[in-house]
Coordinates of C-alpha atoms and ligand atoms in Angstrom, one line a residue:
Chain A
P1 CA -25.7 2.1 -6.9
G2 CA -25.6 0.1 -3.8
E3 CA -25.8 -3.1 -5.9
L4 CA -23.1 -1.4 -8.3
R5 CA -20.8 -0.7 -5.2
S6 CA -21.2 -4.1 -3.7
R7 CA -20.2 -5.6 -7.4
L8 CA -17.1 -3.3 -7.5
R9 CA -16.3 -4.3 -4.1
D10 CA -16.2 -7.9 -4.8
A11 CA -13.9 -7.3 -8.0
R12 CA -11.8 -5.2 -6.0
E13 CA -11.0 -7.7 -3.2
E14 CA -10.6 -10.5 -5.9
E15 CA -8.1 -8.4 -7.7
D16 CA -6.3 -7.5 -4.3
A17 CA -6.0 -11.4 -3.9
I18 CA -4.5 -12.0 -7.3
S19 CA -2.3 -9.3 -7.0
Y20 CA -0.6 -10.2 -3.9
V21 CA -0.4 -13.7 -5.4
R22 CA 1.1 -12.4 -8.5
R23 CA 3.8 -10.1 -6.7
N24 CA 4.9 -12.8 -4.5
L25 CA 5.3 -15.1 -7.8
H26 CA 7.1 -12.2 -9.3
G27 CA 9.3 -12.4 -6.3
R28 CA 9.8 -16.0 -6.6
I29 CA 10.8 -15.7 -10.2
S30 CA 13.5 -13.2 -9.4
L31 CA 14.9 -15.1 -6.9
L32 CA 15.0 -18.5 -8.7
S33 CA 16.4 -16.8 -12.0
D34 CA 19.0 -15.1 -10.2
E35 CA 20.3 -18.2 -8.2
L36 CA 20.5 -19.9 -11.7
L37 CA 22.6 -16.8 -12.7
A38 CA 24.7 -17.1 -9.6
R39 CA 25.5 -20.6 -10.1
R40 CA 26.5 -20.3 -13.8
G41 CA 28.6 -17.3 -13.3
G42 CA 30.8 -18.7 -10.8
R43 CA 29.3 -16.3 -8.1
G44 CA 28.6 -19.2 -6.0
T45 CA 25.4 -19.5 -4.1
S46 CA 25.9 -17.4 -1.0
R47 CA 22.7 -15.9 -0.4
S48 CA 23.6 -12.8 1.0
V49 CA 20.8 -10.3 1.9
D50 CA 22.7 -7.9 -0.4
A51 CA 22.0 -10.4 -3.3
L52 CA 18.3 -10.9 -2.2
V53 CA 17.7 -7.3 -2.7
G54 CA 19.6 -7.0 -6.1
A55 CA 17.4 -9.7 -7.6
L56 CA 14.3 -8.4 -5.8
G57 CA 15.0 -4.8 -7.1
D58 CA 14.8 -5.5 -10.5
G59 CA 11.6 -5.9 -12.7
P60 CA 9.4 -3.3 -14.3
S61 CA 7.7 -0.7 -12.3
G62 CA 6.0 2.6 -12.5
C63 CA 3.1 3.5 -11.1
R64 CA -0.7 3.5 -12.5
G65 CA -2.9 6.5 -11.3
A66 CA -2.7 7.3 -7.7
R67 CA -6.0 5.2 -6.3
Q68 CA -6.8 4.7 -2.6
G69 CA -7.8 1.3 -1.2
V70 CA -4.3 -0.3 -2.2
A71 CA -4.6 -2.5 1.0
L72 CA -1.3 -3.6 2.6
R73 CA -2.0 -6.9 4.1
A74 CA -1.6 -10.5 3.1
S75 CA -4.5 -11.7 1.0
E76 CA -6.1 -15.0 2.4
V77 CA -5.1 -17.3 -0.7
A78 CA -8.3 -19.2 -1.4
G79 CA -6.6 -21.6 -3.6
R80 CA -9.3 -21.8 -6.1
R81 CA -6.8 -21.7 -8.9
G82 CA -3.7 -23.7 -9.3
A83 CA -2.0 -20.8 -9.7
E84 CA -2.5 -19.6 -6.0
R85 CA -1.6 -23.2 -4.7
V86 CA 1.7 -22.4 -6.0
L87 CA 2.2 -20.0 -3.3
S88 CA 1.5 -22.5 -0.7
E89 CA 4.7 -24.4 -2.0
A90 CA 7.6 -23.3 0.2
H91 CA 10.1 -24.0 -2.8
L92 CA 12.1 -21.2 -1.8
A93 CA 13.2 -22.6 1.8
H94 CA 14.6 -25.5 -0.1
L95 CA 16.6 -23.5 -2.7
P96 CA 20.0 -24.3 -1.5
D97 CA 19.1 -28.4 -1.9
L98 CA 17.7 -27.7 -5.6
G99 CA 19.5 -28.9 -8.6
D100 CA 19.7 -26.4 -11.7
D101 CA 17.3 -28.5 -13.5
D102 CA 14.9 -28.7 -10.4
I103 CA 15.3 -24.9 -10.6
E104 CA 14.5 -24.7 -14.1
H105 CA 11.3 -26.9 -13.8
L106 CA 10.4 -24.7 -11.1
L107 CA 10.8 -21.6 -13.1
E108 CA 8.6 -22.7 -15.8
R109 CA 5.8 -23.6 -13.3
V110 CA 5.9 -20.2 -11.4
E111 CA 6.0 -18.6 -14.6
S112 CA 3.1 -20.1 -16.1
S113 CA 1.0 -19.8 -13.1
E114 CA 2.3 -16.1 -13.3
H115 CA 1.0 -15.6 -16.7
E116 CA -2.5 -17.3 -15.8
L117 CA -2.6 -15.1 -13.1
S118 CA -1.9 -11.9 -15.1
E119 CA -4.4 -12.7 -17.7
L120 CA -7.1 -13.0 -15.1
R121 CA -6.0 -10.0 -13.4
R122 CA -6.2 -8.1 -16.7
R123 CA -9.6 -9.4 -17.3
L124 CA -10.4 -8.0 -13.9
H125 CA -9.1 -4.7 -14.6
A126 CA -11.4 -4.4 -17.5
V127 CA -14.4 -5.4 -15.3
I128 CA -13.4 -2.8 -12.4
D129 CA -13.0 -0.2 -15.2
S130 CA -16.4 -0.8 -16.5
L131 CA -18.4 -0.8 -13.3
E132 CA -16.4 2.6 -12.2
D133 CA -17.4 4.0 -15.5
E134 CA -20.8 3.2 -14.9
L135 CA -21.0 4.6 -11.3
A136 CA -18.7 7.8 -12.6
G137 CA -21.7 8.2 -14.9
R138 CA -24.3 8.4 -12.3
Y139 CA -22.2 10.9 -10.7
K140 CA -21.9 12.8 -13.6
N141 CA -25.8 12.8 -14.1
G142 CA -26.0 14.2 -10.4
L143 CA -25.8 11.0 -8.1
E144 CA -25.6 12.4 -4.6
L145 CA -22.7 11.8 -2.6
P146 CA -23.5 8.7 0.0
L147 CA -22.6 10.6 3.3
E148 CA -24.8 8.4 5.4
R149 CA -22.8 5.5 4.3
L150 CA -19.6 6.8 5.5
Chain B
M1 CA 11.2 -35.6 1.6
P2 CA 12.1 -31.8 1.9
E3 CA 11.8 -30.4 5.4
E4 CA 8.4 -29.1 6.1
L5 CA 8.1 -24.9 6.6
A6 CA 6.9 -25.8 10.0
D7 CA 9.9 -27.5 11.1
I8 CA 12.0 -25.1 9.9
W9 CA 10.3 -22.6 11.9
E10 CA 10.4 -25.1 14.9
R11 CA 14.3 -25.5 14.5
F12 CA 14.9 -21.8 14.5
F13 CA 12.5 -21.0 17.4
K14 CA 14.5 -23.3 19.5
N15 CA 18.1 -22.2 18.3
P16 CA 17.7 -18.4 16.8
R17 CA 21.3 -18.9 16.4
D18 CA 20.6 -21.8 13.4
Q19 CA 22.1 -19.9 10.6
D20 CA 20.6 -22.7 8.0
A21 CA 17.3 -22.3 9.2
R22 CA 17.5 -18.3 9.4
E23 CA 18.5 -18.1 5.7
R24 CA 15.9 -20.6 4.5
L25 CA 13.2 -18.5 6.3
I26 CA 14.5 -15.3 4.9
L27 CA 14.7 -16.9 1.2
N28 CA 11.1 -18.2 1.7
Y29 CA 9.5 -15.0 2.8
A30 CA 11.9 -12.7 0.6
P31 CA 9.0 -12.1 -2.4
L32 CA 6.9 -10.5 0.4
V33 CA 9.3 -7.5 0.4
K34 CA 8.5 -7.3 -3.2
F35 CA 4.8 -7.2 -2.9
V36 CA 5.2 -4.4 -0.1
A37 CA 7.6 -2.3 -2.1
G38 CA 5.2 -2.5 -5.0
R39 CA 2.4 -0.9 -3.0
V40 CA 4.5 1.4 -0.6
R41 CA 6.0 2.8 -3.8
A42 CA 2.3 3.5 -5.2
A43 CA 1.8 5.8 -2.5
L44 CA 5.0 7.9 -3.0
P45 CA 6.3 10.1 -5.8
P46 CA 8.3 8.1 -8.5
S47 CA 11.4 9.4 -7.6
V48 CA 11.7 6.8 -4.8
D49 CA 13.7 3.9 -6.1
Q50 CA 12.5 0.2 -5.8
A51 CA 15.5 -0.9 -4.9
D52 CA 16.3 1.2 -2.1
L53 CA 12.7 0.3 -0.6
V54 CA 13.5 -3.4 -0.9
S55 CA 16.6 -3.0 1.0
Y56 CA 14.7 -1.1 3.7
G57 CA 12.2 -3.7 3.6
M58 CA 14.3 -6.7 3.8
L59 CA 15.8 -5.3 7.2
G60 CA 11.9 -5.3 8.4
L61 CA 11.6 -8.9 7.3
I62 CA 14.6 -10.3 9.2
E63 CA 13.4 -8.5 12.2
A64 CA 9.9 -9.8 11.6
I65 CA 11.4 -13.3 11.4
E66 CA 13.4 -12.9 14.7
R67 CA 10.5 -11.5 16.8
F68 CA 8.1 -13.8 15.3
D69 CA 6.1 -15.6 18.1
R70 CA 4.6 -18.9 17.0
K71 CA 2.4 -19.3 20.0
R72 CA 0.2 -16.3 18.9
E73 CA -2.4 -17.3 16.3
V74 CA -1.2 -15.1 13.4
K75 CA 0.0 -15.8 10.2
F76 CA 3.5 -15.0 9.9
E77 CA 2.6 -12.8 6.5
T78 CA -0.1 -11.0 8.5
F79 CA 2.9 -10.5 11.2
A80 CA 5.4 -9.4 8.7
I81 CA 3.9 -7.1 6.3
P82 CA 3.3 -4.1 8.6
R83 CA 6.8 -4.4 9.9
I84 CA 8.3 -4.4 6.2
R85 CA 6.2 -1.4 5.6
G86 CA 7.2 0.2 8.9
S87 CA 10.8 -0.1 8.1
M88 CA 10.5 1.0 4.6
L89 CA 8.8 4.2 6.2
D90 CA 11.4 4.7 9.1
E91 CA 14.3 4.4 6.7
L92 CA 12.8 7.2 4.4
R93 CA 12.2 9.3 7.5
A94 CA 15.7 8.8 8.7
L95 CA 17.0 9.9 5.4
D96 CA 15.4 13.1 5.9
W97 CA 13.9 12.3 2.6
V98 CA 11.5 15.2 2.8
P99 CA 13.8 18.7 2.6
R100 CA 13.5 20.6 5.8
S101 CA 12.5 23.5 3.9
V102 CA 9.7 21.7 2.4
R103 CA 8.5 20.6 5.8
A104 CA 8.9 24.1 7.0
K105 CA 6.6 25.6 4.3
G106 CA 3.9 22.7 5.0
R107 CA 4.1 23.6 8.7
E108 CA 3.4 27.2 7.7
L109 CA 0.5 26.5 5.7
A110 CA -0.8 24.2 8.5
Q111 CA -0.5 27.0 10.9
A112 CA -2.3 29.6 8.3
M113 CA -5.2 27.1 7.9
T114 CA -5.8 26.9 11.7
K115 CA -5.5 30.6 12.0
L116 CA -8.1 31.2 9.3
Q117 CA -10.5 28.4 10.3
S118 CA -10.7 29.8 13.6
T119 CA -11.2 33.7 12.2
L120 CA -13.5 32.8 9.4
R121 CA -15.4 29.7 11.1
R122 CA -15.0 28.0 7.9
D123 CA -12.4 26.6 5.7
P124 CA -10.3 29.2 3.8
T125 CA -9.9 29.3 0.1
E126 CA -6.5 28.9 -1.5
E127 CA -6.8 32.7 -2.3
E128 CA -7.2 33.5 1.3
L129 CA -4.5 31.5 2.5
A130 CA -2.2 33.0 -0.1
A131 CA -3.2 36.6 1.2
E132 CA -2.4 35.4 4.8
L133 CA 0.9 34.2 3.9
N134 CA 1.6 37.0 1.6
V135 CA 2.5 34.7 -1.2
A136 CA 1.3 34.1 -4.8
L137 CA -1.6 31.8 -5.4
D138 CA 0.9 29.5 -7.5
E139 CA 2.9 29.2 -4.1
I140 CA 0.1 27.6 -2.3
R141 CA -0.6 25.2 -5.1
D142 CA 3.2 24.4 -4.9
R143 CA 2.9 23.8 -1.4
L144 CA -0.2 21.5 -1.5
D145 CA 1.7 19.6 -4.2
A146 CA 4.5 19.1 -2.1
S147 CA 2.3 17.9 0.6
A148 CA 0.7 15.2 -1.3
A149 CA 4.3 14.0 -2.1
M150 CA 5.3 13.9 1.6
S151 CA 1.9 12.4 2.9
I152 CA 2.8 9.0 4.2
V153 CA 6.5 9.6 5.0
A154 CA 7.0 13.0 6.9
L155 CA 3.5 14.5 7.5
E156 CA 3.1 14.2 11.3
D157 CA -0.3 12.7 11.9
I158 CA -2.0 15.0 14.3
T159 CA -4.9 12.9 15.3
T160 CA -3.6 11.3 18.1
V161 CA -6.2 8.9 20.2
G162 CA -4.6 6.9 22.8
S163 CA -1.7 7.9 25.1
E164 CA 1.0 5.6 24.2
E165 CA 2.4 5.5 20.7
G166 CA 0.6 2.2 19.7
D167 CA -2.8 3.9 20.1
R168 CA -2.3 6.7 17.6
V169 CA -5.0 6.4 15.0
S170 CA -3.4 8.2 11.7
L171 CA -5.7 10.6 9.8
L172 CA -4.7 8.7 6.6
D173 CA -5.5 5.3 8.1
T174 CA -9.0 6.4 9.2
L175 CA -9.7 8.0 5.6
A176 CA -8.5 5.0 4.4
D177 CA -10.9 2.9 6.6
L178 CA -13.9 4.8 5.0
G179 CA -14.2 2.6 2.2
A180 CA -13.8 -0.6 3.9
E181 CA -16.5 -2.9 4.9
Q182 CA -16.1 -3.2 8.4
P183 CA -15.2 -0.1 10.0
G184 CA -12.3 0.1 12.8
E185 CA -12.9 -2.1 15.8
A186 CA -11.7 -0.1 18.6
I187 CA -14.0 2.2 20.0
E188 CA -11.3 4.8 19.9
A189 CA -10.9 4.6 16.2
E190 CA -14.9 4.7 16.0
E191 CA -14.9 7.9 17.6
T192 CA -12.1 9.2 15.3
R193 CA -14.0 8.0 12.2
R194 CA -17.2 9.8 13.7
A195 CA -15.3 13.1 14.1
L196 CA -13.6 12.8 10.6
I197 CA -17.2 12.4 9.0
E198 CA -18.5 15.5 10.8
S199 CA -15.4 17.1 9.6
I200 CA -15.8 15.8 6.0
E201 CA -19.2 17.2 5.8
S202 CA -18.2 20.6 6.9
L203 CA -15.6 20.8 3.8
V204 CA -16.6 23.1 0.8
D205 CA -18.7 21.0 -2.0
R206 CA -15.9 20.2 -4.0
E207 CA -13.4 19.2 -1.5
R208 CA -15.7 17.1 -0.1
K209 CA -16.4 15.3 -3.4
V210 CA -13.0 14.8 -3.8
I211 CA -12.5 13.2 -0.4
V212 CA -15.5 10.8 -0.8
L213 CA -15.0 9.8 -4.4
Y214 CA -11.3 9.0 -3.7
Y215 CA -11.9 7.0 -0.4
F216 CA -15.2 5.6 -0.1
E217 CA -15.8 5.0 -3.9
G218 CA -11.8 4.4 -4.7
F219 CA -11.8 6.1 -8.0
T220 CA -8.5 7.2 -9.1
L221 CA -7.5 10.9 -9.2
A222 CA -7.8 10.8 -13.0
R223 CA -11.3 9.5 -12.9
I224 CA -12.5 12.1 -10.2
G225 CA -10.9 14.9 -12.8
D226 CA -13.0 13.6 -15.6
I227 CA -16.3 13.5 -13.4
L228 CA -15.6 17.2 -12.1
G229 CA -14.5 18.6 -15.4
V230 CA -10.8 19.4 -14.3
T231 CA -7.2 18.2 -14.8
E232 CA -5.9 15.2 -12.4
S233 CA -3.3 17.6 -10.9
R234 CA -6.0 20.2 -10.0
V235 CA -7.8 17.1 -8.2
S236 CA -4.4 16.4 -6.5
Q237 CA -4.4 20.0 -5.2
I238 CA -8.1 20.1 -4.1
H239 CA -7.3 16.8 -2.4
S240 CA -4.3 17.9 -0.6
K241 CA -6.2 21.1 0.5
A242 CA -9.0 18.7 1.6
V243 CA -6.9 16.5 3.9
L244 CA -4.9 19.6 5.3
A245 CA -8.3 21.1 6.5
L246 CA -9.3 17.6 7.7
R247 CA -6.1 17.6 9.6
V248 CA -6.0 20.7 11.4
R249 CA -9.6 20.3 12.4
M250 CA -9.1 16.7 13.6
A251 CA -6.2 18.3 15.9
E252 CA -8.4 20.5 17.8
Ligands
C2E1 N1 9.0 -12.1 -13.4 C1 8.0 -10.9 -13.6 N2 7.2 -10.6 -14.3 C2 6.4 -9.6 -14.4 C3 6.8 -8.6 -13.6 N3 6.0 -7.5 -13.9 C4 5.3 -8.1 -14.9 N4 5.6 -9.1 -15.2 C5 4.9 -10.1 -16.0 O1 5.5 -9.6 -17.5 C6 4.5 -8.8 -18.4 C7 4.9 -7.5 -19.0 O2 5.0 -6.8 -18.0 P1 5.5 -5.2 -18.2 O3 6.3 -5.1 -19.4 O4 5.6 -4.5 -17.4 O5 3.9 -4.6 -19.2 C8 2.8 -4.5 -18.2 C9 2.5 -3.1 -17.5 O6 3.1 -2.1 -18.6 C10 1.1 -2.9 -17.5 N5 0.8 -3.3 -16.0 C11 0.3 -4.3 -15.6 N6 0.2 -4.4 -14.2 C12 0.5 -2.9 -13.9 C13 0.4 -2.4 -12.6 O7 -0.1 -2.9 -11.6 N7 1.0 -1.4 -12.7 C14 1.6 -0.4 -13.6 N8 2.3 0.7 -13.8 N9 1.7 -1.1 -15.2 C15 1.0 -2.5 -15.1 O8 0.5 -3.9 -18.3 C16 1.5 -4.6 -19.0 C17 1.0 -6.1 -19.1 O9 1.0 -6.6 -17.9 P2 0.8 -8.2 -17.7 O10 -0.5 -8.6 -18.6 O11 0.3 -8.4 -16.2 O12 1.8 -9.1 -18.2 C18 3.2 -9.0 -17.4 C19 3.5 -9.7 -16.5 O13 2.9 -11.2 -17.0 C20 8.1 -8.6 -12.6 O14 8.4 -7.9 -11.5 N10 8.3 -10.1 -12.5
C2E2 N1 -8.4 -1.4 -10.8 C1 -7.4 -1.5 -11.3 N2 -6.3 -1.8 -10.3 C2 -5.0 -2.0 -10.8 C3 -4.7 -1.7 -12.1 N3 -3.3 -1.6 -12.2 C4 -2.9 -2.0 -11.0 N4 -3.7 -2.2 -10.2 C5 -4.0 -2.2 -8.6 O1 -3.2 -1.1 -8.2 C6 -2.1 -1.6 -7.5 C7 -1.0 -0.5 -7.6 O2 -0.6 -0.2 -8.8 P1 0.6 0.7 -9.2 O3 0.5 2.1 -8.6 O4 0.8 0.7 -10.8 O5 1.9 0.0 -8.6 C8 2.3 -1.5 -9.1 C9 3.4 -1.0 -10.0 O6 4.0 -0.4 -9.8 C10 4.0 -2.6 -9.8 N5 3.5 -3.4 -10.9 C11 2.9 -4.6 -10.5 N6 2.6 -5.2 -11.5 C12 3.3 -4.5 -12.8 C13 3.7 -4.8 -14.4 O7 3.2 -5.6 -14.7 N7 4.4 -4.0 -14.7 C14 4.9 -2.9 -14.0 N8 5.5 -1.8 -14.8 N9 4.9 -2.4 -13.0 C15 4.1 -3.1 -12.1 O8 3.9 -2.9 -8.6 C16 3.1 -2.2 -8.0 C17 2.1 -2.7 -7.1 O9 1.4 -3.5 -7.8 P2 0.0 -4.4 -7.1 O10 0.7 -5.2 -5.8 O11 -0.3 -5.6 -8.0 O12 -1.0 -3.4 -6.8 C18 -1.7 -2.9 -7.9 C19 -2.9 -3.4 -8.4 O13 -3.6 -4.3 -7.0 C20 -5.4 -1.3 -12.8 O14 -5.6 -1.1 -14.3 N10 -7.0 -1.0 -12.5

């Protein structure tokens, strides 16, 4: 099980890093699309904290079965993939200076990165599931608790 | 050429009243609040509203921007995330989010656990806790369900290590650390970890198994239910009872 555990740990760390970037991209998509909405709707572009909260509080949610080990830290973005490099660009800091079509362009890029990452993440969830199935199977067959490893 | 982020920070650092720099920094890092809200919410009951968490978290982000000291070698995100999470939990606590009656019942249960642990020289069963408090078994299970919901917000963390606030090592953080690659750095955290592992070894079989499978193997409660042959909600109660037993034992 040691080798199985280390594969599981690597897959989970990868999933953690991807989820961190993905959720940040969700936040960017919310803010960019809300900015376009505000400009078109004549709400001006006063970026009050309330407006930010309104934009970020949306989006689907709902929890998937309690699991421990959901880390709360900034993942080191390895930048292996283009989608992760998008995170390192600070375009939101320049939002006040961007024209409408700049924002639309940016939205397209961020959304396609988000899709790419979500697909990768889905595959990782499947890998994690099958590794966990295998480890759980060993416990059902009488694997002892690794107390010496705690 | 758009201004570099480092230059916006520099501008804000030199003049904290520069509204333009401040607004751009808040805009730039606001998505972090969505990330933290998603993860904090994963540990809370579904009744907590995502938008509320985001608004509490935003306060933490703004405070982090104002307090960030660029001379320290840490990345802003690493500095900000604990503060965003902290302000979410502080606001939930201030809202008295967990009803007093629920907390009182939880405290009563902890007192019964303490008393029986010392008289029986082992952890009491649910039935023994029910007899001690003169309530039905279902009432004990309801209280265990309530404590699961309260966990990161209202349960006082009894395992204190250092003297000042900053040194306190929370039981839940130490448990969460069990699955981590590198154990806690501080020596106090190492002592707490040792004491926790001894306490885990003294749990009854099924509770010890739930704790190890949940915190060390990182399985979901549903999967643990499948391994043990019980429902997920039953696993949640076993988990809550085990954490209560550990909490009381570590407080000694
Ligand atoms: N801009 C923006 N886009 C978002 C947001 N959340 C999700 N998306 C994107 O929208 C797709 C559909 O999300 P969904 O309807 O919630 O449908 C989701 C959801 O039902 C479920 N799911 C995925 N990840 C999680 C998760 O971490 N927790 C929960 N509870 N469900 C999840 O799987 C479905 C498919 O997920 P994906 O393949 O990742 O595909 C996701 C993702 O690409 C958001 O806040 N902002
Ligand atoms: N092994 C494995 N791990 C999984 C799976 N689904 C999610 N995770 C991991 O578990 C974390 C918590 O998920 P959650 O409780 O559903 O909590 C989620 C959920 O409430 C929400 N969320 C994220 N993506 C979506 C989505 O696409 N749709 C919906 N509806 N909610 C989402 O944001 C919260 C935090 O998301 P993250 O930061 O991505 O953090 C996620 C992710 O790292 C899975 O099927 N297998």
